Every structure is written in structure tokens, then in C-alpha cells.
Coordinates of C-alpha atoms and ligand atoms in Angstrom, one line a residue:
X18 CA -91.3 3.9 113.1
X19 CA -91.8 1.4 115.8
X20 CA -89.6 -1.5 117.5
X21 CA -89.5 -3.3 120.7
X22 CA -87.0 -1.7 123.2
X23 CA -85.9 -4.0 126.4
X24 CA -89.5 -5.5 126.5
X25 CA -91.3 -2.4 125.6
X26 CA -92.7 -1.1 122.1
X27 CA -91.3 2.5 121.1
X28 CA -92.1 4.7 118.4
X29 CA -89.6 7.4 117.0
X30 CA -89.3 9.1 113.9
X31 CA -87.9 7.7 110.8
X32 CA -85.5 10.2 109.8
X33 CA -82.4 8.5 109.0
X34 CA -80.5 8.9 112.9
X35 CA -78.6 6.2 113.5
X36 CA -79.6 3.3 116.0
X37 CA -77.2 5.0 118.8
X38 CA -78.1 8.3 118.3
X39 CA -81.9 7.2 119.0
X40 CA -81.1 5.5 121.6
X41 CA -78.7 7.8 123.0
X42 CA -80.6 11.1 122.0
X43 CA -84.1 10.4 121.5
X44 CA -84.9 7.3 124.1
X45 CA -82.2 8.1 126.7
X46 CA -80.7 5.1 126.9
X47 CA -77.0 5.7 127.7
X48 CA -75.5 2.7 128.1
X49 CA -74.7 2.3 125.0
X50 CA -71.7 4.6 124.6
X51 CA -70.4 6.5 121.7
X52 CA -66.6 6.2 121.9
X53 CA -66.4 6.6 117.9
X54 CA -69.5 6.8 116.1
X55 CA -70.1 6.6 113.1
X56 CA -66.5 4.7 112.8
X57 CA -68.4 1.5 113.9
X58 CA -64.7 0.4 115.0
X59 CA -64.8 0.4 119.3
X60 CA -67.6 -1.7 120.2
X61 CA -69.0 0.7 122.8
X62 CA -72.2 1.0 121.4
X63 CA -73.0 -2.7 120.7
X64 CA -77.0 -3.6 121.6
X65 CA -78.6 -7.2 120.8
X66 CA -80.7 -6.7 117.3
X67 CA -82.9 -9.7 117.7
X68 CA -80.5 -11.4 119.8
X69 CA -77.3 -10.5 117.6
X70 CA -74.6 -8.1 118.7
X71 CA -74.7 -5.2 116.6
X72 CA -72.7 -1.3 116.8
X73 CA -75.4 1.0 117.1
X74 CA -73.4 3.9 115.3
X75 CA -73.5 1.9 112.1
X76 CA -77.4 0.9 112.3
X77 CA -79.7 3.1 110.9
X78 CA -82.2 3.1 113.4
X79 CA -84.9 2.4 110.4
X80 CA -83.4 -1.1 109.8
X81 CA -84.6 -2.4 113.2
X82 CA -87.9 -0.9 112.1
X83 CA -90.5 -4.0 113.9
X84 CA -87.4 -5.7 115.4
X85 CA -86.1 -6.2 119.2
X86 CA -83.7 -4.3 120.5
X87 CA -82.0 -4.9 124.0
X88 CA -80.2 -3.0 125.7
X89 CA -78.2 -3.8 129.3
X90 CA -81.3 -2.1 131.0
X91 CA -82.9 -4.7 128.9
X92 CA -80.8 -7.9 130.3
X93 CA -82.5 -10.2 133.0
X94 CA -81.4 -8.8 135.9
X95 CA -79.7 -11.8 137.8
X96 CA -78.0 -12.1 134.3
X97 CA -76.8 -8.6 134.1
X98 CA -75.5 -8.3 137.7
X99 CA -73.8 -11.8 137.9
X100 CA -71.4 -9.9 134.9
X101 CA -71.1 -6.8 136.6
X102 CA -70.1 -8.4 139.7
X103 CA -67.6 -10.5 137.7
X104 CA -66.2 -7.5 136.3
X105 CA -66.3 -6.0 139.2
X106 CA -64.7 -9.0 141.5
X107 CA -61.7 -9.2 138.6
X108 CA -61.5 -5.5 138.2
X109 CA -62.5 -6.0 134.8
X110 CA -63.8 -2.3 134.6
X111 CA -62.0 0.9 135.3
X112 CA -63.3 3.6 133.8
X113 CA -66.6 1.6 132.0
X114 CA -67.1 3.4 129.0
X115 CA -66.4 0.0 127.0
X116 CA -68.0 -2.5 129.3
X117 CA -72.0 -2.2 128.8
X118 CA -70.7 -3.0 125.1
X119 CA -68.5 -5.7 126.2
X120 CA -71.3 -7.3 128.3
X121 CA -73.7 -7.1 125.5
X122 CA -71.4 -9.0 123.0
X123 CA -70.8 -11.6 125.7
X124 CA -73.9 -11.9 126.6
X125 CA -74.7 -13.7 123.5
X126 CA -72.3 -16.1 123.7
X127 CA -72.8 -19.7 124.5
X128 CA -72.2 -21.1 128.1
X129 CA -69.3 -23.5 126.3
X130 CA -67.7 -20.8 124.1
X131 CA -64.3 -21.4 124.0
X132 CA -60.9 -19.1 124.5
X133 CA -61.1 -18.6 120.7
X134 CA -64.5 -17.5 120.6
X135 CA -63.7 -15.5 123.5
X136 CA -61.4 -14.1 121.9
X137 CA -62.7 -13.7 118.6
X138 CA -65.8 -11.5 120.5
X139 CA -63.4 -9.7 122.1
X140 CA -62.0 -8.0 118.6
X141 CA -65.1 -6.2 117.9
X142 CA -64.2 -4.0 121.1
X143 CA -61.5 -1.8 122.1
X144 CA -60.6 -1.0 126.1
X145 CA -57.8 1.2 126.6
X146 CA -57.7 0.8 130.3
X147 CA -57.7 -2.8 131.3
X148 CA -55.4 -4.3 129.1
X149 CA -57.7 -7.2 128.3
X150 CA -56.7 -9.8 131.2
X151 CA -59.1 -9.5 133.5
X152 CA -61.4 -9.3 131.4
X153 CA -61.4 -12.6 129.9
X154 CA -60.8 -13.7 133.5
X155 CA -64.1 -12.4 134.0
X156 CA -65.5 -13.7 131.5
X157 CA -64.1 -17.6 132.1
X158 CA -65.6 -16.9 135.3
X159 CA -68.9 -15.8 134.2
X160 CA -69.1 -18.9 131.2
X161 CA -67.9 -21.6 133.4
X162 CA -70.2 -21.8 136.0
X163 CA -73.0 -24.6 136.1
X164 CA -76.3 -23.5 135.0
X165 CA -74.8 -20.1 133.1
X166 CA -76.5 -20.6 129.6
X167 CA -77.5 -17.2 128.2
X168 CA -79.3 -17.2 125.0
X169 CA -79.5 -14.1 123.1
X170 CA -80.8 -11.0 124.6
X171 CA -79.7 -12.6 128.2
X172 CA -81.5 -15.1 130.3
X173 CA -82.1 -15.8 133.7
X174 CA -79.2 -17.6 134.9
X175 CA -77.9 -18.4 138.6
X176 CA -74.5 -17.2 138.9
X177 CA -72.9 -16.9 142.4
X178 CA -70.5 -14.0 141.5
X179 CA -71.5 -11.2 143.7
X180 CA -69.0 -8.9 144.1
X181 CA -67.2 -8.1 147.0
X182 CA -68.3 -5.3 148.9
X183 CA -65.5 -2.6 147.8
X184 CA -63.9 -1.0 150.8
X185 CA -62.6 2.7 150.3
X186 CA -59.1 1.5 149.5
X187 CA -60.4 0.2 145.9
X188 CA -61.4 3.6 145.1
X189 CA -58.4 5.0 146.8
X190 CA -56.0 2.5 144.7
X191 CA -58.2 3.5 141.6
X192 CA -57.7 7.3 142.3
X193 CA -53.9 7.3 142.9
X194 CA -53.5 4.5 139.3
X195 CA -56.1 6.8 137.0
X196 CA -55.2 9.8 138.4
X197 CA -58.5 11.6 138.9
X198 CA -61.8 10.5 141.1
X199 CA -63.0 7.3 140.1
X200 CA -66.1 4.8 141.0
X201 CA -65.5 1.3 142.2
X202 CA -68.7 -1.1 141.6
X203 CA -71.0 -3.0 139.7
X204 CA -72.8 0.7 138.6
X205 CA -69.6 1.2 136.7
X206 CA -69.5 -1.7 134.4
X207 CA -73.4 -0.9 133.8
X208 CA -72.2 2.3 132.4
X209 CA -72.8 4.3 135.6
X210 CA -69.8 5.9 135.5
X211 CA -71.3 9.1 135.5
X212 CA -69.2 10.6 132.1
X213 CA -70.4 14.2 131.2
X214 CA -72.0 12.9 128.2
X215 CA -74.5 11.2 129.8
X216 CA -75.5 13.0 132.7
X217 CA -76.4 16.4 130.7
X218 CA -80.1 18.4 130.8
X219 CA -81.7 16.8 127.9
X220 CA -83.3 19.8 126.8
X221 CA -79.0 21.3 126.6
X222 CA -78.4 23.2 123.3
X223 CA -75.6 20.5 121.7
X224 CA -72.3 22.2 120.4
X225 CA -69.4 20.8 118.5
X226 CA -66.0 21.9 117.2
X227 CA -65.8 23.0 113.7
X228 CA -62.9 22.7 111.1
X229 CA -61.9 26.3 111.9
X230 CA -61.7 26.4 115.4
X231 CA -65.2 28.0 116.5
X232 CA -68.0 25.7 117.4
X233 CA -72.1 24.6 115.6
X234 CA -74.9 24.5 117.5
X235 CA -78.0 22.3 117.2
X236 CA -81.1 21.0 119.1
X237 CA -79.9 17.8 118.6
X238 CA -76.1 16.1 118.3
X239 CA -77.3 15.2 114.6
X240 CA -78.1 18.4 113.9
X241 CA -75.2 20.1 115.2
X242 CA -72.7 17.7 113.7
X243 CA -74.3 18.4 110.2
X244 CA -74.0 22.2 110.7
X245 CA -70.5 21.6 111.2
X246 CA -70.3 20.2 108.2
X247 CA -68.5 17.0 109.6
X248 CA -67.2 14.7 107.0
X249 CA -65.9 11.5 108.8
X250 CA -62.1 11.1 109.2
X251 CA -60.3 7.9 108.2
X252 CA -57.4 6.0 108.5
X253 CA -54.4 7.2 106.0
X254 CA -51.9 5.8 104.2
X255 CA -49.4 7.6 105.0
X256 CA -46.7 5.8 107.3
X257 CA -46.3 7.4 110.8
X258 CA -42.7 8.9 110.9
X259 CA -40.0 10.6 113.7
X260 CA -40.7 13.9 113.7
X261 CA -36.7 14.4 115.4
X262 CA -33.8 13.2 114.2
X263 CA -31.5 11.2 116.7
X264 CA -28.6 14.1 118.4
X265 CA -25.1 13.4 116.4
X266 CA -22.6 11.2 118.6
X267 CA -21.3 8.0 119.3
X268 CA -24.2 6.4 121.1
X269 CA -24.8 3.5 123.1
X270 CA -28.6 3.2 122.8
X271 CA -30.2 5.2 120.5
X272 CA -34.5 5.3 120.4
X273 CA -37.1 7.9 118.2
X274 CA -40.7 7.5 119.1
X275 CA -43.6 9.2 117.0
X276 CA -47.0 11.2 117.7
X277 CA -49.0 8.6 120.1
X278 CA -52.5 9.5 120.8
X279 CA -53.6 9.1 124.1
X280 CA -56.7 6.8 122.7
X281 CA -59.2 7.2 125.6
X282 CA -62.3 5.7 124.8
X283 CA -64.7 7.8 126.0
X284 CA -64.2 11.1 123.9
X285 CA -64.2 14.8 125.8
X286 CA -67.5 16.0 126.7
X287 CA -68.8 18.3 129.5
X288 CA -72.2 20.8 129.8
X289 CA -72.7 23.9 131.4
X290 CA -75.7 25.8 132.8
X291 CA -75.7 29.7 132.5
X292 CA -73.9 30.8 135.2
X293 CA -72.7 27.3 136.2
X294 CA -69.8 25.3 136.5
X295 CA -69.0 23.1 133.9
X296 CA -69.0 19.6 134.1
X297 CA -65.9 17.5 134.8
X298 CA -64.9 15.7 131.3
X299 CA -63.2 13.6 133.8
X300 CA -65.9 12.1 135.8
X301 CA -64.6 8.3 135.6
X302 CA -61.7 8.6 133.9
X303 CA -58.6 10.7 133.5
X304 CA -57.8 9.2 130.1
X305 CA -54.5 8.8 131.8
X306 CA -53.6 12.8 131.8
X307 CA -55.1 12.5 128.2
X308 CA -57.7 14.9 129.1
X309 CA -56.2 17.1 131.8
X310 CA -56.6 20.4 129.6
X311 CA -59.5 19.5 127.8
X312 CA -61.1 21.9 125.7
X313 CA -64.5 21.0 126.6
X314 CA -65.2 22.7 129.7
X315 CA -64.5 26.0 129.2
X316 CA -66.4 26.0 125.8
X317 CA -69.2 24.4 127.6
X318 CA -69.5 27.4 129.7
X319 CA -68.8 30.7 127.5
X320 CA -71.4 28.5 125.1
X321 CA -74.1 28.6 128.2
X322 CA -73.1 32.4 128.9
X323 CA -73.5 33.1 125.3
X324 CA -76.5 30.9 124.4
X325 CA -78.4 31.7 127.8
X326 CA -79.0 27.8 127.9
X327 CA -77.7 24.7 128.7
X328 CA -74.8 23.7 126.4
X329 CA -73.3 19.7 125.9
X330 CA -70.3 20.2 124.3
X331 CA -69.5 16.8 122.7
X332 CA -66.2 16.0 120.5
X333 CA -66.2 13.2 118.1
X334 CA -63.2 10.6 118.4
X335 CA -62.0 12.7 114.7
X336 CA -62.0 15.6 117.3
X337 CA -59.9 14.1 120.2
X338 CA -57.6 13.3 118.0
X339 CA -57.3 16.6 116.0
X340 CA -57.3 18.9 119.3
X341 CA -56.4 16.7 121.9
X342 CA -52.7 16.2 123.3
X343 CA -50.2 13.7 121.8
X344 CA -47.0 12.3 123.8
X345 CA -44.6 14.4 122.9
X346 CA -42.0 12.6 120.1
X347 CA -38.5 12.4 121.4
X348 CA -34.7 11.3 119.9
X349 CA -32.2 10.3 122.3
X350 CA -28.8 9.0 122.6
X351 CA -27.5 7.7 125.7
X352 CA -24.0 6.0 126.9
X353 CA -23.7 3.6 129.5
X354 CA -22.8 6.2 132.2
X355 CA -26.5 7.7 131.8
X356 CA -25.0 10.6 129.7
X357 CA -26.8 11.7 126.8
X358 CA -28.6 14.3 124.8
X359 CA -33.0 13.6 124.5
X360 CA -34.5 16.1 121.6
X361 CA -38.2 16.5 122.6
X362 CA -41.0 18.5 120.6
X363 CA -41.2 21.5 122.9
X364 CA -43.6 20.7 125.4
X365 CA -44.1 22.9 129.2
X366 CA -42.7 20.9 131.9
X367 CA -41.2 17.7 129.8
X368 CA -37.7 18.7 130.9
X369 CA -37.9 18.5 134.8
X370 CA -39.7 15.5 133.4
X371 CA -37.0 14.0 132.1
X372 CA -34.6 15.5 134.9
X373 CA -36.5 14.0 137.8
X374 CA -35.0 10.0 136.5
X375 CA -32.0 10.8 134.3
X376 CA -30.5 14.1 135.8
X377 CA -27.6 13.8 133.3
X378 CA -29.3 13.5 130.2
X379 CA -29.1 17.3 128.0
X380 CA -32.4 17.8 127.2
X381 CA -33.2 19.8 123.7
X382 CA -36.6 20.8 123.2
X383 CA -37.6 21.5 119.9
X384 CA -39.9 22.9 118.1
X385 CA -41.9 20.8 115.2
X386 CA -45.1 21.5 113.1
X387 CA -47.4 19.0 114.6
X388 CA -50.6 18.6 117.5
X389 CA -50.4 19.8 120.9
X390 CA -48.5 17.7 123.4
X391 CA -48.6 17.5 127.0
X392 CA -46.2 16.4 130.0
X393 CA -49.5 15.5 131.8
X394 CA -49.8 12.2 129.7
X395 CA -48.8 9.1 131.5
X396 CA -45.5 9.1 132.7
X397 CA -44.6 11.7 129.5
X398 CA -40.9 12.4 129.4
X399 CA -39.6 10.7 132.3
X400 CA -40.8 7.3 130.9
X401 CA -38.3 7.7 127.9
X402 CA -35.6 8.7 130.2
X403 CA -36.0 5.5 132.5
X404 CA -36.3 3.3 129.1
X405 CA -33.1 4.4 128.2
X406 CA -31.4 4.0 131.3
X407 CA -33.1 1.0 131.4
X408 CA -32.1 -0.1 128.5
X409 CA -28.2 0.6 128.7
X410 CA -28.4 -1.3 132.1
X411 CA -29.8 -3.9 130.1
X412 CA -32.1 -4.6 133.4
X413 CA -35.9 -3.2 133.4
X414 CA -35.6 -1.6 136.2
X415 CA -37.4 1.5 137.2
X416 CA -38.1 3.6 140.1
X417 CA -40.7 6.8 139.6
X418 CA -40.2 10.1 140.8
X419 CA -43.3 9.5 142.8
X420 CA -40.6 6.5 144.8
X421 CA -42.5 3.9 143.1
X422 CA -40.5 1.1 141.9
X423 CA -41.2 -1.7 139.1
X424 CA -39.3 -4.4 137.2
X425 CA -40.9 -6.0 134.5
X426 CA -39.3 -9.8 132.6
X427 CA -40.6 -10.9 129.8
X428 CA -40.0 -14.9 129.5
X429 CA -39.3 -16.9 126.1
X430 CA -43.0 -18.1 125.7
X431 CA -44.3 -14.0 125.9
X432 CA -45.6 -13.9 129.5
X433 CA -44.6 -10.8 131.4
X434 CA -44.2 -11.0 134.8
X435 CA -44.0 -7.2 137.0
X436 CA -42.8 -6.7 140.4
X437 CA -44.4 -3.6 141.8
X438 CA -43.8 -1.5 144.7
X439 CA -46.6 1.1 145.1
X440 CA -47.0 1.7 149.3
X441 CA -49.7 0.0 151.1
X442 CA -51.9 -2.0 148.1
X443 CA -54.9 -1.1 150.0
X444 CA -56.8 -3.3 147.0
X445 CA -54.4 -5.7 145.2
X446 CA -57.5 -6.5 142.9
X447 CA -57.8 -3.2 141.8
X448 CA -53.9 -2.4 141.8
X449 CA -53.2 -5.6 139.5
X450 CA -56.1 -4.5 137.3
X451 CA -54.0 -1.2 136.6
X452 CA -50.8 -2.8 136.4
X453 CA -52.2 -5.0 133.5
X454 CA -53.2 -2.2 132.1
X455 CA -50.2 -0.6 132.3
X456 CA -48.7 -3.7 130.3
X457 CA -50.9 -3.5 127.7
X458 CA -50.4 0.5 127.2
X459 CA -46.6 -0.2 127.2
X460 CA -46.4 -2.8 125.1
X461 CA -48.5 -0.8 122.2
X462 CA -46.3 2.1 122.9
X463 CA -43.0 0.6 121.8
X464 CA -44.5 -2.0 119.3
X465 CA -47.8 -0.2 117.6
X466 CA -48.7 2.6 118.5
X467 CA -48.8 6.2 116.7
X468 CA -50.2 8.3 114.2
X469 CA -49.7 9.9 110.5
X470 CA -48.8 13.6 110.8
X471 CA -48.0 15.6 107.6
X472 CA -45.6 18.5 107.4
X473 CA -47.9 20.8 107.8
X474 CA -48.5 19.5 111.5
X475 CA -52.3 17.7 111.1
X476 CA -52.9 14.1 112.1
X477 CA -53.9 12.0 109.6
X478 CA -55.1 8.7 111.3
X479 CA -58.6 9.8 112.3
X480 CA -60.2 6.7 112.9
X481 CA -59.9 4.6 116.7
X482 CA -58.6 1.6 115.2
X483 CA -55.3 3.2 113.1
X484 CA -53.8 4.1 116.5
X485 CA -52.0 0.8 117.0
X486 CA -53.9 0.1 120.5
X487 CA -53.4 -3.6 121.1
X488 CA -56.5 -6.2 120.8
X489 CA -57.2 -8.6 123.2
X490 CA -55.8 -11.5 121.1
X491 CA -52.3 -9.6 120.9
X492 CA -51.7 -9.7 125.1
X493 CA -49.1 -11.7 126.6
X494 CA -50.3 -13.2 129.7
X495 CA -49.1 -11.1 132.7
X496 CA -48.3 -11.9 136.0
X497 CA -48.2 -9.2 138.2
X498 CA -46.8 -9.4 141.4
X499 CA -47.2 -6.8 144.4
X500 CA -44.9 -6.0 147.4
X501 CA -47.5 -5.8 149.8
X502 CA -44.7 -5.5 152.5
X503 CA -44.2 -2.0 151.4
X504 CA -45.6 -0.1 154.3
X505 CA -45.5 2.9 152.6
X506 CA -48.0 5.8 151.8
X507 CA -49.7 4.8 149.0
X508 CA -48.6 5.8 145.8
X509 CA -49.3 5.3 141.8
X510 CA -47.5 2.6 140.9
X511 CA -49.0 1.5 137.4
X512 CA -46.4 4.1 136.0
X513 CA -43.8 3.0 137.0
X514 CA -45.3 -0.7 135.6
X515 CA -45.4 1.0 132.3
X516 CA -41.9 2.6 131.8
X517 CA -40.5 -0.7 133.0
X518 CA -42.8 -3.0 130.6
X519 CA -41.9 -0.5 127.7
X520 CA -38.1 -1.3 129.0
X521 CA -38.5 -4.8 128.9
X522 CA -40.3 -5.4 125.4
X523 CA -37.7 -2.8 123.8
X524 CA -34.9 -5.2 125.4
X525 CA -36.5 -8.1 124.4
X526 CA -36.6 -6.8 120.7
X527 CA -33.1 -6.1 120.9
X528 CA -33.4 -1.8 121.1
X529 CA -34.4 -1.5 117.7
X530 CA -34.1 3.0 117.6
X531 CA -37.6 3.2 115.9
X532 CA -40.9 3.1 117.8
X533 CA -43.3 1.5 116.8
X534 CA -41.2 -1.6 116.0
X535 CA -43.5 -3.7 114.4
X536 CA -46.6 -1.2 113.0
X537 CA -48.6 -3.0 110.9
X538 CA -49.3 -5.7 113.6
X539 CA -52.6 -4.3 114.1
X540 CA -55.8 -3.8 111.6
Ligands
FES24 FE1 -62.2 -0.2 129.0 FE2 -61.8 2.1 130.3 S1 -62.4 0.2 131.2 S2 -61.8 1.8 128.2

């Protein structure tokens, strides 16, 4: 079967793969990302079809048979760089696994599009780091300058957005805000980011988790998905409910969360050589302590001892969320002298957690049928503790363990404004860029967010679009503002932006007990 790739005629076999996985597996194109595939649902695989945006995962390859496909190797070049400085200049990309995507779908937009249409591109994608922003800001950026007419497939346009040269305090700021090592630059809104995925030996035997805990082989991810005997997950029915019932007592505050999934995009991988060390599912992205025991290394390498080859070990987004850590659930009561009792689902380390912001809180820990947690996720345990102190103070108000300190308002037209002390900025482009994100991961956290789990303990919502991860059209506008007088060390201080945005959206609901307070809002 042929079709034109970027420019150039290819010729693969017609044997029912999907667009992506050709790409991906067969051609070596890996900008085009799977973050969900075959879900069709996060827009991380999206390639020009003739022009048109289109998700790879849910192509078959054989339907572009004779057609032209671009990818964002395949983008004039002037074209493609004046976005990835854009994103780049308005810290538009963090970790990059849903940028190529994004730039593809905007690519084919018209130099007049407007906010709406803006918008209305930016629902076919999901980005769980930048909380949307700067993003569009990019993107005004990009559409509003004189002579910026792309037609489909990207043409040559002159754009005068080269990026600032990135000192070593960007990627300083970005290391201490995501939480592992992390690239700064164009390369990583290209999808350079270096993930594990992409940078494995082609010829690597390809291994995937089965249904009862071992792990299929094949020479190809197709293959080794079907000898898994993967049938897709989906979204349930079933209503996501508070696994811990609220401590007796008279109460001030009361609050319940739910299972939240972590919701990185860019799904656990890592590969191994015999002998080797395995490779960091972390390479540009932390996934926000999402991934911090990740199963995928250590398979990765007992699979290269036992196989004698290279091994990919690749989990599917019905994967993550099945073996990956949730935020542990919690039920809390608190009085306005910062007494109280929190039940957690027992988790290693949530109660120093807790301890480290509200010292006289009792802290339960109990134990409930359900997926693994971990104290490693975001600001997991003492978050809760400094909303509830928070919210009895009735001020959103937070200082981290770390010393950071953040104050988040939300005003009567939606815009959220955050104070944030986090040492020496060192990049206030990059620093604002996480505090923005940190608003939009709060924000779905008390309003959307969380998953079905039965009683037996599985998760139910499989897919990446039942999470409750906010879209772009959902964001308030945010202002963030940075103490750049604070000659401190640097420290993270996008954490402490999220426990005090959490505060002030549960304030300005009115401290409804049950998170997610408005599930539903999202598709
Ligand atoms: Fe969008 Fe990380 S930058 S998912």
C-alpha cells in the first residue's frame, strides 16, 4: 500500500495497523505520540490527511492508501519553528508529549481564526501540564502576526518569534516545578523530549502487561497487544463514589475526595538491553510523582535478562490506569482551631504528609479495596490538610513544607489570580507556565476529576477523557503573580499554587463535602 509521507512516497504493508502504529512502528516517525490509542480521545497523534487534522490511532493506515500525509517533520520549516519558538517563548510546552499534536491541529487553521475556533481546535486535544493558557497565548501570537497564513499541511510563512535563548535557570525552574530532569526548547515542543518510547532499538522485542499480571511479547506493539488479548477499556457508568466515610463529630468543615488518576499523557514506557539499565520512564516528565514507581523499568530489564534481547515495555493509557497510582481518597473533619480527624486509604508516608501542614489533625489510615496509591503524587496528603485549614480560615492561604508559599482569589467574573513565593524565579516564563498549570490541575481536582471503582477494588473509567481533566474552553483566565523579591534558594512552588487554587475554588463553591463538585461538567 502506498501514500505520500512529508513529501516522499512510502510503501508499507496493508495489514490492517493503524495510521499511528505505521507511522510510529513501521516508518519511525515519533512525533506523533500515542498517549491513548486506539481511544482516538487525546489528540496526541493528530497528522494532516490531505491537509485535515486527523488522530492517527483511529485511521487505518489503509484509508490514506494514495493520500498525503504530513507529519511535523513534514511542516515547512520556518513554519514549524516560528510555533515551536512560540511555545517555547510562552512556555507553552512542558513535558511535549501533546504539543507535535497540538501544532499539527493549529497548523491548519486560518491566519484569522478566531478565540472560538481556537478554542474549538483546542477540544480535540488534552494537555495535562500546561493548563491551557499559554497555549492559546501562543497561539494568538503565532495567528496574529502579518504574513502568518498557513494553509493545510503548513506553509512558508515569516514569523519573527524565535525563542529566547533559554538560560540554565529555565531548566532549573522546570526541574524543581516537574520534579524530575526536564528539557527547555524548541526540540521539546517538536516532540524531542526524549520519552522512553521513542528512543528504543527498533529491532527491541515489544512487551506489554496482561490481564493477569505477567507480560506478551511480540515483534511488533500490534502483535504483542493482540497476544495479550487486549480488549479496549471504556468509560463506565457507574458514578465515581467516596470510598471513606466522613469521622463522626461535630465538624466545622467537612470534605470526601474520590480515586483521581494522575492522567499523564504520555503513558509508562522504558527498554532495556541485556545487561543494561533500563530506561528512565521519566525522561521529560515526572507525570507530577504519577510515575515515580513505575512498573516499567524493572520489567523492561528482567524481560531483556530473560529474552536475551532488547525489550520496550509499553503500557496502554487502559494500563496506567489499571496499575498506576491514584491519589489516595481521604474524609476529614476539621474545627476552626485546626483540630480534626483525616481518614486516608492507607498509603506509606501520607501521614507525615499530612503532619508536615496540619500537625493537629488525627490522621486514620484505612484500608479500602481499590488501586494503588502513592504519597509521591503532587502535593498528596498535605494538599488536603492545607485545603482544610484553608478552608476554615476562609482565606486561601498556603505555605508548603518545602517553605513555599501561595494565595490564590478567585474574582466574580472566574479569573484567578495567584501570588507565589518560590525563592529566586530564575525564569518567571517558565515558573508562570507551571503555576497555570497548577490552576488548571486544582481546579479539576475539586470540581471534575475521578474515577469509577467497584467494590471489588478495579477502576472502571478506562478511557483518557472519563477522568474529568479540564478542556481548554473550561479555564478561567489566570493571573499569576511572582514575588521575585524572594531571595531565597529556589524552590517548587507550583504546589503550593495548587493546594491554594484547590482552597480557593472549594471556598468559592461554598465547601460543598463532596469532591468532584460538579462531575458531569466534562464529556
Ligand atoms: Fe501537554 Fe505535558 S505539555 S501534556
Amino acid at each position: 500500500m502506498e501514500f505520500v509521507l512529508n513529501g516522499g512516497a512510502v510503501d508499507v504493508p496493508d495489514d490492517g495497523m493503524s495510521l499511528l502504529d505505521v507511522l510510529r512502528e513501521r516508518l519511525g516517525i515519533h512525533s506523533a505520540k500515542d498517549g491513548c490509542s486506539p481511544q482516538g480521545q487525546c489528540g496526541c497523534c493528530t497528522v494532516l490527511v490531505d491537509g485535515q487534522p486527523r488522530v492517527a490511532c483511529v485511521t487505518p493506515a489503509r484509508r490514506v492508501a494514495g493520500r498525503e500525509v504530513t507529519t511535523i517533520e513534514g511542516l515547512e520549516p520556518a513554519r514549524r519553528d516560528a510555533m515551536a519558538d512560540a511555545f517555547t517563548e510562552h512556555g507553552a510546552s512542558q513535558c511535549g508529549f501533546c504539543t507535535p499534536g497540538i501544532l499539527m491541529r493549529l497548523s491548519a487553521l486560518s491566519a484569522n481564526a478566531t478565540k472560538e475556533k481556537i478554542d474549538q481546535a483546542l477540544l480535540a486535544h488534552l494537555c495535562r501540564c500546561t493548563g491551557w493558557q499559554t497555549i492559546e497565548e501562543a497561539t494568538r501570537a503565532l495567528l496574529s502576526h502579518p504574513g502568518d497564513k498557513p494553509p493545510p499541511g503548513g506553509a512558508p510563512a515569516e514569523v519573527a518569534t524565535s525563542a529566547r535563548p533559554r538560560t540554565g535557570g529555565a531548566q532549573r525552574r522546570a526541574e524543581l516545578e516537574g520534579g524530575v530532569a526536564q528539557r527547555v526548547g524548541p526540540e521539546v515542543a517538536l516532540g524531542g523530549g526524549g520519552f522512553a518510547e521513542d528512543t528504543a532499538p527498533p529491532e527491541a522485542l515489544v512487551a506489554v502487561p496482561t490481564s493477569d499480571g505477567g507480560w506478551a511479547t511480540g515483534e511488533t506493539l500490534a502483535e504483542a497487544r493482540k497476544n495479550a488479548g487486549k480488549v479496549q477499556g471504556r468509560r463506565t457508568t457507574i458514578v465515581p463514589t467516596h470510598p471513606l466515610d466522613v469521622p463522626e463529630g461535630n465538624w466545622d468543615v467537612t470534605l470526601r475526595t474520590t480515586w483521581v488518576e494522575p492522567a499523564y499523557l504520555e503513558p509508562d514506557a522504558s527498554w532495556c538491553l541485556p545487561g543494561g539499565e533500563p530506561a528512565s520512564p521519566l525522561a521529560n516528565g515526572g507525570a507530577f510523582g504519577g510515575k515515580a514507581n513505575s512498573i516499567a523499568p524493572q520489567a523492561a530489564k528482567r524481560l531483556a535478562e530473560e529474552h536475551q534481547r532488547p525489550v520496550r515495555v509499553v503500557l496502554s493509557r487502559e494500563d496506567t490506569v489499571r496499575l498506576g497510582p491514584k491519589r489516595p481518597p481521604i474524609a476529614a473533619g476539621i474545627n476552626r482551631d485546626g483540630t480534626g480527624v483525616i481518614r486516608v486509604v492507607r498509603t506509606p508516608g501520607i501521614a507525615d504528609a499530612i503532619h508536615a501542614v496540619a500537625p493537629k489533625l488525627v490522621v486514620e489510615e484505612i484500608d479500602v479495596a481499590g488501586p494503588p496509591t502513592s504519597s509521591a503524587i503532587r502535593a498528596a496528603g498535605w494538599a488536603e490538610a492545607a485545603v482544610l485549614l484553608a478552608a476554615v480560615n476562609g482565606r486561601a492561604e498556603v505555605t508548603a513544607p518545602n517553605g513555599a508559599r501561595a494565595e490564590a482569589t478567585i474574582a466574580t467574573d472566574g479569573t484567578v489570580t495567584v501570588h507565589v513565593s518560590a525563592g529566586r524565579p530564575l525564569d518567571t516564563t517558565i515558573l508562570r507556565s507551571y503555576c497555570i498549570g497548577a490552576t488548571h490541575m486544582a481546579i479539576g481536582w475539586v470540581t471534575s476529576e475521578g474515577i469509577a471503582v467497584d467494590e471489588e477494588g478495579r477502576p472502571h473509567d478506562l478511557t483518557i477523557r472519563s477522568f474529568g481533566i479540564l478542556r481548554a474552553k473550561d479555564m478561567p483566565h489566570v493571573e499569576v503573580r511572582i514575588d521575585e523579591d524572594d531571595d531565597r534558594e529556589p524552590i517548587n512552588g507550583s504546589d503550593a499554587v495548587f493546594a491554594a487554587v484547590a482552597a480557593a475554588a472549594w471556598l468559592d463553591r461554598g465547601l460543598p463535602t463532596d469532591w468532584p463538585t460538579e462531575r458531569g461538567r466534562t464529556p
